[in-house]
mmCIF file of C-alpha atoms in Angstrom:
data_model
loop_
_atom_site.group_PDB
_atom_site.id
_atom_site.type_symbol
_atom_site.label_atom_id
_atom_site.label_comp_id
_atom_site.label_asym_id
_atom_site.label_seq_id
_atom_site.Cartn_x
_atom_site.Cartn_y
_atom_site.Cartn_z
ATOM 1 C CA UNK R 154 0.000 0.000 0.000
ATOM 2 C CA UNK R 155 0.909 3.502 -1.009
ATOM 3 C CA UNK R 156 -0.211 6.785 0.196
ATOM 4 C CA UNK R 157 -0.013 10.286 -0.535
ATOM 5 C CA UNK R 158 -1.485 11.611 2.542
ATOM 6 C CA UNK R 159 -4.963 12.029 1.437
ATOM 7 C CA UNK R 160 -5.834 8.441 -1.484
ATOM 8 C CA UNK R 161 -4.595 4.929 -0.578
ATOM 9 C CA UNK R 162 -3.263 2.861 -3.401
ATOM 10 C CA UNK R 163 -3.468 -0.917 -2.568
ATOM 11 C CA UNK R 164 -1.827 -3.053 -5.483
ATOM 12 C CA UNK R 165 -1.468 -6.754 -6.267
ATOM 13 C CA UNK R 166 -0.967 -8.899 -9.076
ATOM 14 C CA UNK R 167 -4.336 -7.485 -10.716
ATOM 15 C CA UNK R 168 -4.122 -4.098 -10.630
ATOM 16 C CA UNK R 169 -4.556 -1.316 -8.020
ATOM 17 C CA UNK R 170 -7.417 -0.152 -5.987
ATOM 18 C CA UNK R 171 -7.714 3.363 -4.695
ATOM 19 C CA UNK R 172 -9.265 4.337 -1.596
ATOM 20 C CA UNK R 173 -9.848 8.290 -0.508
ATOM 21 C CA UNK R 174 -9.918 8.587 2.956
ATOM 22 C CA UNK R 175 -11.352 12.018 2.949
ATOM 23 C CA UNK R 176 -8.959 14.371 4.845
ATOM 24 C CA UNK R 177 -5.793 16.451 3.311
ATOM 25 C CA UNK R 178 -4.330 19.351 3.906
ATOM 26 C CA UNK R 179 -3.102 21.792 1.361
ATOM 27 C CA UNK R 180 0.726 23.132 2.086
ATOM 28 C CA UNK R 181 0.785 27.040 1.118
ATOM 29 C CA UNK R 182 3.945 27.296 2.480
ATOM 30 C CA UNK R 183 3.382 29.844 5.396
ATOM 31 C CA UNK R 184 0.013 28.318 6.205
ATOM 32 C CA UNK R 185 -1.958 25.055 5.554
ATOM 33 C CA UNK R 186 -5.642 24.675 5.157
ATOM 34 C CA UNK R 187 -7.726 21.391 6.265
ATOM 35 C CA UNK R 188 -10.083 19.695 4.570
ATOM 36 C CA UNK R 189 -12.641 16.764 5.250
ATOM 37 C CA UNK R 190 -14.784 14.854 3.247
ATOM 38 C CA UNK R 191 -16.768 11.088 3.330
ATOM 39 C CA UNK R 192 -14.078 8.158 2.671
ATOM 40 C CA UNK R 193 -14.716 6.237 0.027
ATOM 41 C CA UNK R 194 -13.607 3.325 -2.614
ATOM 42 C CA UNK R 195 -12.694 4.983 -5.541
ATOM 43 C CA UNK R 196 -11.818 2.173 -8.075
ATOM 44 C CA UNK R 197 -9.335 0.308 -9.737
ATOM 45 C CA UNK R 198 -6.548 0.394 -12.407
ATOM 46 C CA UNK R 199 -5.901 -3.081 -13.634
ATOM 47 C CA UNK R 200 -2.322 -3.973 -14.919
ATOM 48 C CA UNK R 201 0.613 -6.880 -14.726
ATOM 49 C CA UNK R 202 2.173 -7.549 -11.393
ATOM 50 C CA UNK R 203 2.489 -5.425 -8.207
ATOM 51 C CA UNK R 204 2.394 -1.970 -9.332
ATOM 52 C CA UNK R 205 5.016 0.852 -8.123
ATOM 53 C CA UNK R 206 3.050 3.892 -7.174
ATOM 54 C CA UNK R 207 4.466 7.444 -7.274
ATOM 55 C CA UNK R 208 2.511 10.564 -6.019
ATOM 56 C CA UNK R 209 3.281 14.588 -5.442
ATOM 57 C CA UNK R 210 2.656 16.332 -2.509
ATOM 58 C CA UNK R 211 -0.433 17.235 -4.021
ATOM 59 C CA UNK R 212 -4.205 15.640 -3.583
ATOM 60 C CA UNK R 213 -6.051 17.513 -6.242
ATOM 61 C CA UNK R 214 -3.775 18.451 -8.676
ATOM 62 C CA UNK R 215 -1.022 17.236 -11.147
ATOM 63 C CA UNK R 216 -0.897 13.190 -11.313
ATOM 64 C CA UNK R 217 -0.219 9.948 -10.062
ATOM 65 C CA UNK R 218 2.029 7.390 -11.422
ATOM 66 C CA UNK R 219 1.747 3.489 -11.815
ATOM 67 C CA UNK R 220 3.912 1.118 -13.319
ATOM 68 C CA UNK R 221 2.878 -2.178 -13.439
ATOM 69 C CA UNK R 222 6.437 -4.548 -13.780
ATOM 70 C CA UNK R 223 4.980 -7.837 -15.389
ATOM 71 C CA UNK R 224 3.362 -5.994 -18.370
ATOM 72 C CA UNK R 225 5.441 -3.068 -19.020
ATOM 73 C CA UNK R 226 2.784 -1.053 -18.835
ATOM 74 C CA UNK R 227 3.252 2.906 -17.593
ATOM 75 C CA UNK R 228 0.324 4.672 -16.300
ATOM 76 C CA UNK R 229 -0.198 8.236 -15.113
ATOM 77 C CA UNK R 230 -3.966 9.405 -13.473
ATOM 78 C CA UNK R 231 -4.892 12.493 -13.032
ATOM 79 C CA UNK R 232 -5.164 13.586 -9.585
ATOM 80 C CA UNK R 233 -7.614 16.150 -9.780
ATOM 81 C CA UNK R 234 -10.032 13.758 -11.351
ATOM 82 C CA UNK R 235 -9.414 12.019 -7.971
ATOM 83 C CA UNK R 236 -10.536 14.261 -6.143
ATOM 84 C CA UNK R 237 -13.760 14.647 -8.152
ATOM 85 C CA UNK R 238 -14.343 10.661 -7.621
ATOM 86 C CA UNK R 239 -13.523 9.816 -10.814
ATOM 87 C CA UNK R 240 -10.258 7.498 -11.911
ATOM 88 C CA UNK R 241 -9.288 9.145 -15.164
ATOM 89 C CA UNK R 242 -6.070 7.463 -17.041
ATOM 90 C CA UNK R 243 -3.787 10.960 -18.568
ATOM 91 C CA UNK R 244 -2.057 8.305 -20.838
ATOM 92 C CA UNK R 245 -0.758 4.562 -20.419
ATOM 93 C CA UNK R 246 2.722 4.196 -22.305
ATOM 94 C CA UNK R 247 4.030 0.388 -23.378
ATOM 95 C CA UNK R 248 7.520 0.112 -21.653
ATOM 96 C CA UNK R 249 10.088 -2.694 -21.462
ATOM 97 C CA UNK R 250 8.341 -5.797 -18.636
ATOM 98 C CA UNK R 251 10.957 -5.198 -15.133
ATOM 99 C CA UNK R 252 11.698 -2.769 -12.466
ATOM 100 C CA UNK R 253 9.967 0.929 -13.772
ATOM 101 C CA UNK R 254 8.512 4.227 -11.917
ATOM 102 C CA UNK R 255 6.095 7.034 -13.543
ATOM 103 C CA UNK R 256 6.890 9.784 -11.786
ATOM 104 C CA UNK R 257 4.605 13.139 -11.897
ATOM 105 C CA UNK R 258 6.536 16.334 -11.534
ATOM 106 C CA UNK R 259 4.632 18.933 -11.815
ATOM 107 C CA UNK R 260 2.341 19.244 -15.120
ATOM 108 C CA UNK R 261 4.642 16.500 -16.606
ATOM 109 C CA UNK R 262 5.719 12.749 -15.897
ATOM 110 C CA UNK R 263 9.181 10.845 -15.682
ATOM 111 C CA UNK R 264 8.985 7.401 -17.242
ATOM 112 C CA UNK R 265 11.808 5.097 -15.824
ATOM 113 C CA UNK R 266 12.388 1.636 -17.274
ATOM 114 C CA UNK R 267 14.790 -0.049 -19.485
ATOM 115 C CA UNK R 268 17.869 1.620 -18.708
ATOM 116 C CA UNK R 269 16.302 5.046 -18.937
ATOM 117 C CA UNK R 270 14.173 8.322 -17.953
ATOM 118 C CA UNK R 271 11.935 10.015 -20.676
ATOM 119 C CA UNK R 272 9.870 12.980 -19.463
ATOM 120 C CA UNK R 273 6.408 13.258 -20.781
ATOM 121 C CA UNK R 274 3.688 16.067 -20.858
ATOM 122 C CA UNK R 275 0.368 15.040 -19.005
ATOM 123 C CA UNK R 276 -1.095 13.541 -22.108
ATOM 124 C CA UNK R 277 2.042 11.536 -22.782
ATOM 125 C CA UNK R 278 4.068 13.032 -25.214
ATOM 126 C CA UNK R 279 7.710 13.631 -25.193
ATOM 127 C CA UNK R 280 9.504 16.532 -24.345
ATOM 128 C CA UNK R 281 13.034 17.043 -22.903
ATOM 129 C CA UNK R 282 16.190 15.013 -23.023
ATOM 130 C CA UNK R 283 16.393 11.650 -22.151
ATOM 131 C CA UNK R 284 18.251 10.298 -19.174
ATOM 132 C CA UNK R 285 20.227 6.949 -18.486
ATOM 133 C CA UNK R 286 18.688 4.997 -14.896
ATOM 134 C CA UNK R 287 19.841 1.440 -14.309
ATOM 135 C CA UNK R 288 17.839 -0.415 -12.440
ATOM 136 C CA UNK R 289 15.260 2.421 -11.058
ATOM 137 C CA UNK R 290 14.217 1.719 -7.418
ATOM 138 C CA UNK R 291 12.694 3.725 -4.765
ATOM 139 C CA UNK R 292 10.785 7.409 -5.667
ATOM 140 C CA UNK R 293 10.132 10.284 -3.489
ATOM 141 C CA UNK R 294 8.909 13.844 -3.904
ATOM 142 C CA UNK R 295 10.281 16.646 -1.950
ATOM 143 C CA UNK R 296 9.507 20.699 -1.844
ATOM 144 C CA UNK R 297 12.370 20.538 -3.999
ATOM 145 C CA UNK R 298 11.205 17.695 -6.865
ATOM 146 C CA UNK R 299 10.700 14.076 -7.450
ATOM 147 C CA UNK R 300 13.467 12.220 -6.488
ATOM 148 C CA UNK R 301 13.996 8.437 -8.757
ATOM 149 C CA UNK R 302 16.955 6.211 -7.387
ATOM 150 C CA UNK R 303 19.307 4.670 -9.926
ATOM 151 C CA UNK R 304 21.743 2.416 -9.559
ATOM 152 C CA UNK R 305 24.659 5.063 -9.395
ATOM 153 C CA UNK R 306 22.857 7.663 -7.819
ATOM 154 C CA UNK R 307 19.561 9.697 -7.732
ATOM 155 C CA UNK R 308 18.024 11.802 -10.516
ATOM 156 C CA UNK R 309 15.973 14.952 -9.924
ATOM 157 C CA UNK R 310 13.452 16.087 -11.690
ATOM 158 C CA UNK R 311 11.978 19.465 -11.349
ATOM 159 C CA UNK R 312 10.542 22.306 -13.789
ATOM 160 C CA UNK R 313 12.031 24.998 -14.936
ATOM 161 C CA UNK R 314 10.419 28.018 -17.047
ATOM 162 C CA UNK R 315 7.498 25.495 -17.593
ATOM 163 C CA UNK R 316 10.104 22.727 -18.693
ATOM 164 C CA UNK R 317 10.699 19.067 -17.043
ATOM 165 C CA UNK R 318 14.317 19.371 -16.040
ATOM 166 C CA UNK R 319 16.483 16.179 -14.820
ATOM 167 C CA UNK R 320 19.719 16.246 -12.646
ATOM 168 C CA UNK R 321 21.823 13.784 -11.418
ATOM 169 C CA UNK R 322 23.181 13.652 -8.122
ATOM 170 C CA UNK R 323 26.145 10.346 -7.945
ATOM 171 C CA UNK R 324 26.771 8.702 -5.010
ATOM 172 C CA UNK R 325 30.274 10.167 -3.548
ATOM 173 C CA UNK R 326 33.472 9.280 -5.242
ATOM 174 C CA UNK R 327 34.579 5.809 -3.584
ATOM 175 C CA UNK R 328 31.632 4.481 -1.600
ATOM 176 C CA UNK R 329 31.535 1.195 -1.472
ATOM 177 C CA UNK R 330 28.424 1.026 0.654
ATOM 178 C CA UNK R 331 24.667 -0.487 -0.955
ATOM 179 C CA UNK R 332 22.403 2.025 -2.799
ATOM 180 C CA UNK R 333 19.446 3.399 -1.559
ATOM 181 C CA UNK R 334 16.300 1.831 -2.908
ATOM 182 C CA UNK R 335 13.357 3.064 -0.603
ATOM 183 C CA UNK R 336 13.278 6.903 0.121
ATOM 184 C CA UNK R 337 11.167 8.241 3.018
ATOM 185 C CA UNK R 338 10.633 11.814 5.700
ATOM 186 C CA UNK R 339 8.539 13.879 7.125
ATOM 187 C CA UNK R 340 6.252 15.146 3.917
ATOM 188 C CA UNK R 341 7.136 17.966 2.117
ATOM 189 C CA UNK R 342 10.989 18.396 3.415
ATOM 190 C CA UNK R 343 14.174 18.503 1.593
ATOM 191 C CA UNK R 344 16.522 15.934 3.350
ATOM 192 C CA UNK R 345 15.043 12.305 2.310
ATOM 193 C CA UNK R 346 16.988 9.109 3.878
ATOM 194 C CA UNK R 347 17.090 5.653 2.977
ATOM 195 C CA UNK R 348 19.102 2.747 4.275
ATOM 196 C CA UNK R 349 22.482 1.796 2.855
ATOM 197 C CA UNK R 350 22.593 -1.861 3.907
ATOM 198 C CA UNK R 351 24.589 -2.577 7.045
ATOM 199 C CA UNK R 352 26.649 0.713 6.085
ATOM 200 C CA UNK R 353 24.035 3.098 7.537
ATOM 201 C CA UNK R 354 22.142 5.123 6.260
ATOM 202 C CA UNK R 355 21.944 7.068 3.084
ATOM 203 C CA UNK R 356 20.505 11.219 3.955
ATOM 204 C CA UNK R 357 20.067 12.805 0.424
ATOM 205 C CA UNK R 358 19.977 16.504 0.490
ATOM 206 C CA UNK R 359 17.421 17.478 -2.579
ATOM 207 C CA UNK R 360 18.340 21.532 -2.090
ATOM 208 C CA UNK R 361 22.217 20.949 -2.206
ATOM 209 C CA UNK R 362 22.083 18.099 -4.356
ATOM 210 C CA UNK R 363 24.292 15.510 -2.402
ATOM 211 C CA UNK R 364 24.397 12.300 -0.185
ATOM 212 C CA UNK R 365 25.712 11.990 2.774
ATOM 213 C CA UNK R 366 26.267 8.575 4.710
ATOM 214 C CA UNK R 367 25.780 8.342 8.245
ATOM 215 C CA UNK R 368 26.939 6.060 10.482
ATOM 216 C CA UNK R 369 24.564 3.566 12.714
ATOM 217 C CA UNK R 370 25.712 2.277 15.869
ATOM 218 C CA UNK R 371 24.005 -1.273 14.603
ATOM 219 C CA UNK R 372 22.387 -2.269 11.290
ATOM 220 C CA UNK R 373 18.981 -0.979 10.431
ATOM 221 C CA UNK R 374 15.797 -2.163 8.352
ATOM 222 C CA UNK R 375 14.056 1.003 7.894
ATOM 223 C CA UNK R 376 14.707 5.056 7.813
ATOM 224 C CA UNK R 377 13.354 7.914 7.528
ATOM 225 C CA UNK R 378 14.214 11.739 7.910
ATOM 226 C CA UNK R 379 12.420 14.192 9.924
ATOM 227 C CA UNK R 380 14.552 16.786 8.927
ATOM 228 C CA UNK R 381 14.160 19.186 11.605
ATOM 229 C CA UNK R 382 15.836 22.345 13.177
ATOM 230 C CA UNK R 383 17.786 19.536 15.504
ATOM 231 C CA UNK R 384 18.232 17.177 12.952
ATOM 232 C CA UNK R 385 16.325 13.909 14.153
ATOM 233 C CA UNK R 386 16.581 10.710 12.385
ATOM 234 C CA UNK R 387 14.613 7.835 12.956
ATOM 235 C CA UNK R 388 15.563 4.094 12.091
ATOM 236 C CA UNK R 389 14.050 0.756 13.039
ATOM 237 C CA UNK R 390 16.211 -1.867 14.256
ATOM 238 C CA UNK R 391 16.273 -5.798 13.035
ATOM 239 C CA UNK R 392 14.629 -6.350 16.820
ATOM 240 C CA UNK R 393 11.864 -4.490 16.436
ATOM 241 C CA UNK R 394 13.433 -1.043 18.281
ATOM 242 C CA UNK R 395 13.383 2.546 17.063
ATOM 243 C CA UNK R 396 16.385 4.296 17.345
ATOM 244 C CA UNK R 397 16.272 8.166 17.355
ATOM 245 C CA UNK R 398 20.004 9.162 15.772
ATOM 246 C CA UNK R 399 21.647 12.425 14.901
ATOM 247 C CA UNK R 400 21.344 13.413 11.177
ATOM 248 C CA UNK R 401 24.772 14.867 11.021
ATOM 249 C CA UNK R 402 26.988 12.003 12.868
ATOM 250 C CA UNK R 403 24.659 8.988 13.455
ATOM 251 C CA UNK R 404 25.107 9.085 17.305
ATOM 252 C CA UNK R 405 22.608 7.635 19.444
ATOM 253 C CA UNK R 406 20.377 10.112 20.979
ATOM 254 C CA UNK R 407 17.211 7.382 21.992
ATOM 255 C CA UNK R 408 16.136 3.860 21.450
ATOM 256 C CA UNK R 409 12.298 2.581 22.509
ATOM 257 C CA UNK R 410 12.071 -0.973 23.811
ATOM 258 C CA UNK R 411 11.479 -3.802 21.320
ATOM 259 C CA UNK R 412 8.250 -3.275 19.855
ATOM 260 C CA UNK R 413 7.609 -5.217 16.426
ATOM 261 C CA UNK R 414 9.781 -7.487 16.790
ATOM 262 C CA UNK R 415 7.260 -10.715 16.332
ATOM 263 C CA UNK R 416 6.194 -8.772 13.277
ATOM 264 C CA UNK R 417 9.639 -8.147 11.754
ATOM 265 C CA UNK R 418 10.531 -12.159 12.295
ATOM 266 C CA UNK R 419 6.880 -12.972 10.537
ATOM 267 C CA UNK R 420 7.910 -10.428 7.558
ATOM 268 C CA UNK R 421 4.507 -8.646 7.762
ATOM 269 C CA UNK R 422 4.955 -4.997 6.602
ATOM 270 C CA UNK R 423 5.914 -2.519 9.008
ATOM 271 C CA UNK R 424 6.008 1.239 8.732
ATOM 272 C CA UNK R 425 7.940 3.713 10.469
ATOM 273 C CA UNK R 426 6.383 6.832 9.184
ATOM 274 C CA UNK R 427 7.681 10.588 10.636
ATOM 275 C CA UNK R 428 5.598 13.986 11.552
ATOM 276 C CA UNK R 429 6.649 16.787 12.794
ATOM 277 C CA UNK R 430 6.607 15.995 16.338
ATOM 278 C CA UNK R 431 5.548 12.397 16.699
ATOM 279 C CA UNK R 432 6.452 9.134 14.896
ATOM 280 C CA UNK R 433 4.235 6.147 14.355
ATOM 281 C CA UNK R 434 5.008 2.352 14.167
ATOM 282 C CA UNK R 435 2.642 -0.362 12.985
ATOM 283 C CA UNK R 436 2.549 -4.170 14.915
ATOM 284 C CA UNK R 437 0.601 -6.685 12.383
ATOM 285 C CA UNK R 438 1.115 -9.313 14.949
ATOM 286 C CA UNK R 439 1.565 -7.379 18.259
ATOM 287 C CA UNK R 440 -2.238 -6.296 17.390
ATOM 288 C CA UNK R 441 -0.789 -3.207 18.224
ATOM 289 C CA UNK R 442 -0.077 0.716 16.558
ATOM 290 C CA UNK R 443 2.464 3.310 18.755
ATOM 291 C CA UNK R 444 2.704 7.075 18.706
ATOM 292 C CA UNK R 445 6.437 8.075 19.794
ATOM 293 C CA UNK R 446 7.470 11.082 20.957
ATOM 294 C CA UNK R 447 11.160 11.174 19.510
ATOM 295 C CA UNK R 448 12.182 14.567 20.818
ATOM 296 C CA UNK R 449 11.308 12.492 24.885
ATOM 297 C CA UNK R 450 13.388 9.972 24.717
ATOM 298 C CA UNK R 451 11.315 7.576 22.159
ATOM 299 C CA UNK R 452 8.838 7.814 24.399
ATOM 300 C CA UNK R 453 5.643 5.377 23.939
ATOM 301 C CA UNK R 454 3.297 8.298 23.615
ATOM 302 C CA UNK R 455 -0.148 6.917 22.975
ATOM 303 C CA UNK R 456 -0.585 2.528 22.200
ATOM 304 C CA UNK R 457 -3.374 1.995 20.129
ATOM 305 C CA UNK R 458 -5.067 -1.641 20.070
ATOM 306 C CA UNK R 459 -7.180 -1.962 17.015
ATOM 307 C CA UNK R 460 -10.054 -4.268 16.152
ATOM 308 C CA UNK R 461 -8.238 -5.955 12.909
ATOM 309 C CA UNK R 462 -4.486 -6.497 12.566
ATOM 310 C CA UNK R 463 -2.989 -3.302 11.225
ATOM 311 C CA UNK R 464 -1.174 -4.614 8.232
ATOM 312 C CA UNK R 465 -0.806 -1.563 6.296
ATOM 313 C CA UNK R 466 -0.862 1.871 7.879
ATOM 314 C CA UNK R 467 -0.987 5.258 6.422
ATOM 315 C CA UNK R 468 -0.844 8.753 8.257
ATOM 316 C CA UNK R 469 -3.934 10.752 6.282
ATOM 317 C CA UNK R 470 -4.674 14.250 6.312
ATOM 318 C CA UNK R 471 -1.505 15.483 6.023
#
């Protein structure tokens, strides 16, 4: 499952099914306004194999991308049909079967499959130059632009004087550490992490266009950035702990007892997902969901025991 803060994407083998949960927010930069509506099933977009989903920080405008690995197939929605009710497909491009992202930037799209990025208008057609991306894995979009990992670094694609524009940002000059292949933060922010195997973790800067890799004091499974004035990062540990680390050195600040661990051994999906002040963990098999208070210590600030086992959880509203 997939969300952008306001729709749910849930994908399998036939296609994906798209859920609004009725609550966003809308970022104006200075302020935010709130908005709250009736949840509802919106539909479905059929296609081959487990689909990769890719979404702005927007809920009603620009698009939504799907790419669908068994079939090739590329897919962009429009968003603002979305929030009308209505699943409306902006094109669907034939592509090269494998690993592939459609990501929307802005009025346009990045296609990424078969060794490369093409940019596309809304309604599919080409524009721009072409870029080379081995291997695409793990998308993200930032206040900066939409972020597509490659296998020797991260492109960026943002628009410029109403153009698609892609740069590349390499991993430093003699790392030997593992790409990054899942991005995640707080919503919105510049600084996006991912984990670098048993290396650390990876903390890509979208606004100065560079990596940095920080240091763990033990191997982590998941990370994500909060990016804040005192630089928290947040990491989940093989054991099931969360681990509240320094964003500039990787030191220690805070660790939370085991939680998930039962879940993490079962290899039921877990989320660590970041806000601004709390962070929230999901237990599939501990029956249970935990608000943390990172800046206390990784305080257990509120335990949640739900009805049904919370496989997939997704902060909305946002």
């Amino acid at each position: 499952m997939h969300s952008d803060g306001r729709y749910l994407f849930a994908a399998d083998d036939a296609g994906v099914s798209i859920v609004d949960s009725g609550v966003w927010t809308w970022d104006h930069v200075d302020h935010f306004h709130y908005y709250r509506a009736e949840a509802r099933i919106l539909g479905a977009v059929e296609g081959g194999g487990v689909a990769a989903v890719a979404t702005s920080n927007s809920s009603t405008t620009g698009g939504t991308g799907l790419f669908f690995p068994a079939s090739g197939e590329a897919v962009l929605l429009d968003t603002e049909a979305l929030s009308r009710g209505e699943v409306v497909e902006r094109f669907r491009l034939e592509r090269p079967a494998g690993p592939g992202l459609v990501v929307p930037a802005g009025s346009f799209a990045a296609v990424a499959a078969g060794g490369e990025v093409t940019l596309h208008t809304a309604d599919g057609e080409p524009v721009g130059e072409k870029a080379s991306c081995e291997d695409p894995a793990g998308t993200i979009t930032t206040r900066v632009g939409a972020v597509i990992g490659c296998r020797d670094g991260a492109l960026l694609v943002t628009v410029d004087a109403e153009l698609p524009v892609v740069e590349r940002i390499p991993y430093p000059d003699g790392t030997t550490a593992p790409r990054a292949t899942a991005f995640a933060n707080r919503e919105g922010r510049p600084t996006v992490a991912a984990v670098a195997g048993d290396a650390g973790i990876w903390m890509l800067d979208t606004r100065e266009r560079a990596w940095t890799l920080v240091p763990t004091p033990e191997p982590v499974v998941q990370a994500t950035a909060v990016d804040d004035k005192d630089h928290h990062l947040l990491a989940l540990t093989a054991d099931g702990r969360v681990l509240v680390l320094d964003g500039r050195t990787g030191a220690l600040r805070a660790s939370s007892a085991p939680l998930v661990g039962e879940s993490l051994a079962a290899a039921h999906p877990v989320s660590l997902t970041a806000d601004q002040q709390r962070a929230y963990l999901n237990g599939p098999d501990e029956q249970r969901l935990w608000e943390l208070d990172f800046a206390d210590g990784a305080r257990v600030a509120r335990e949640f025991t739900p009805a049904a086992a919370p496989l997939f959880v997704a902060e909305t509203g946002r």
